[in-house]
C-alpha positions as CSV (number, residue, x, y, z in Angstrom):
1,I,95.4,29.7,86.1
2,G,97.2,26.2,86.7
3,M,98.1,26.2,90.2
4,E,100.3,23.6,92.0
5,V,98.6,22.0,95.1
6,L,101.1,22.9,97.9
7,S,99.3,21.4,100.8
8,V,96.0,19.5,101.8
9,N,94.1,19.0,104.7
10,E,90.2,17.5,105.0
11,Y,88.6,21.0,104.0
12,A,90.9,22.9,101.9
13,I,93.9,22.8,99.5
14,N,96.4,25.7,99.4
15,A,97.7,26.1,95.8
16,E,100.0,28.7,94.0
17,G,100.5,29.7,90.4
18,M,101.5,32.8,88.2
19,D,98.9,35.4,87.5
20,A,98.9,36.0,83.9
21,D,98.0,39.4,84.2
22,T,100.4,40.8,86.9
23,N,103.1,38.1,86.5
24,H,103.1,37.8,90.3
25,A,102.5,34.5,92.2
26,Q,99.0,33.7,93.6
27,T,98.3,31.6,96.6
28,F,94.7,30.4,97.0
29,T,93.0,28.6,99.8
30,L,90.3,26.6,98.0
31,Y,87.6,24.1,99.3
32,N,88.7,20.6,98.9
33,D,85.3,19.0,97.5
34,E,87.3,16.6,95.6
35,Q,90.4,14.7,96.7
36,Y,93.4,16.5,95.6
37,N,97.0,15.7,96.5
38,V,100.1,17.6,96.9
39,G,101.6,18.0,93.5
40,D,98.6,18.1,91.3
41,V,97.8,20.9,89.1
42,V,94.4,22.1,89.3
43,E,92.8,24.9,87.2
44,V,91.5,27.8,88.7
45,E,89.5,30.7,86.9
46,V,89.9,34.1,88.5
47,R,86.8,35.9,87.7
48,E,87.4,39.3,89.6
49,M,89.7,41.3,92.3
50,C,88.8,43.7,94.3
51,S,91.0,45.7,96.7
52,S,89.8,47.9,99.8
53,T,91.8,49.3,102.9
54,G,94.9,47.3,101.7
55,A,93.4,43.9,101.3
56,T,92.5,41.9,98.4
57,W,89.7,39.5,97.6
58,Y,89.4,37.1,94.9
59,E,86.3,35.4,93.2
60,Y,87.5,32.4,91.7
61,E,86.3,28.8,90.7
62,L,88.2,25.5,90.9
63,L,87.6,23.8,87.9
64,G,89.5,20.6,88.4
65,L,92.6,19.1,87.2
66,H,94.7,21.0,84.9
67,E,95.2,19.1,81.7
C-alpha cells in the first residue's frame, strides 16, 4: 500500500492510505528508522490482520519510499 506521511516525530511517522482489499482508509504508526518527511509517500506491506474483542492488529513492514 502506498501511504502518505501525515506527521513525523523523532520515533515514529503516522501514515495513511487506502486498503485495496477493504477500500477503507488505514492509518499506521510506523517506527521512523529513516528520516521521512510529511508528504512523502511510503510503501507499506500489510502481511496479516487479526481482530479480537473489538480491537484490530496489523502485522506490517515499512519498505521505504513509494516509487
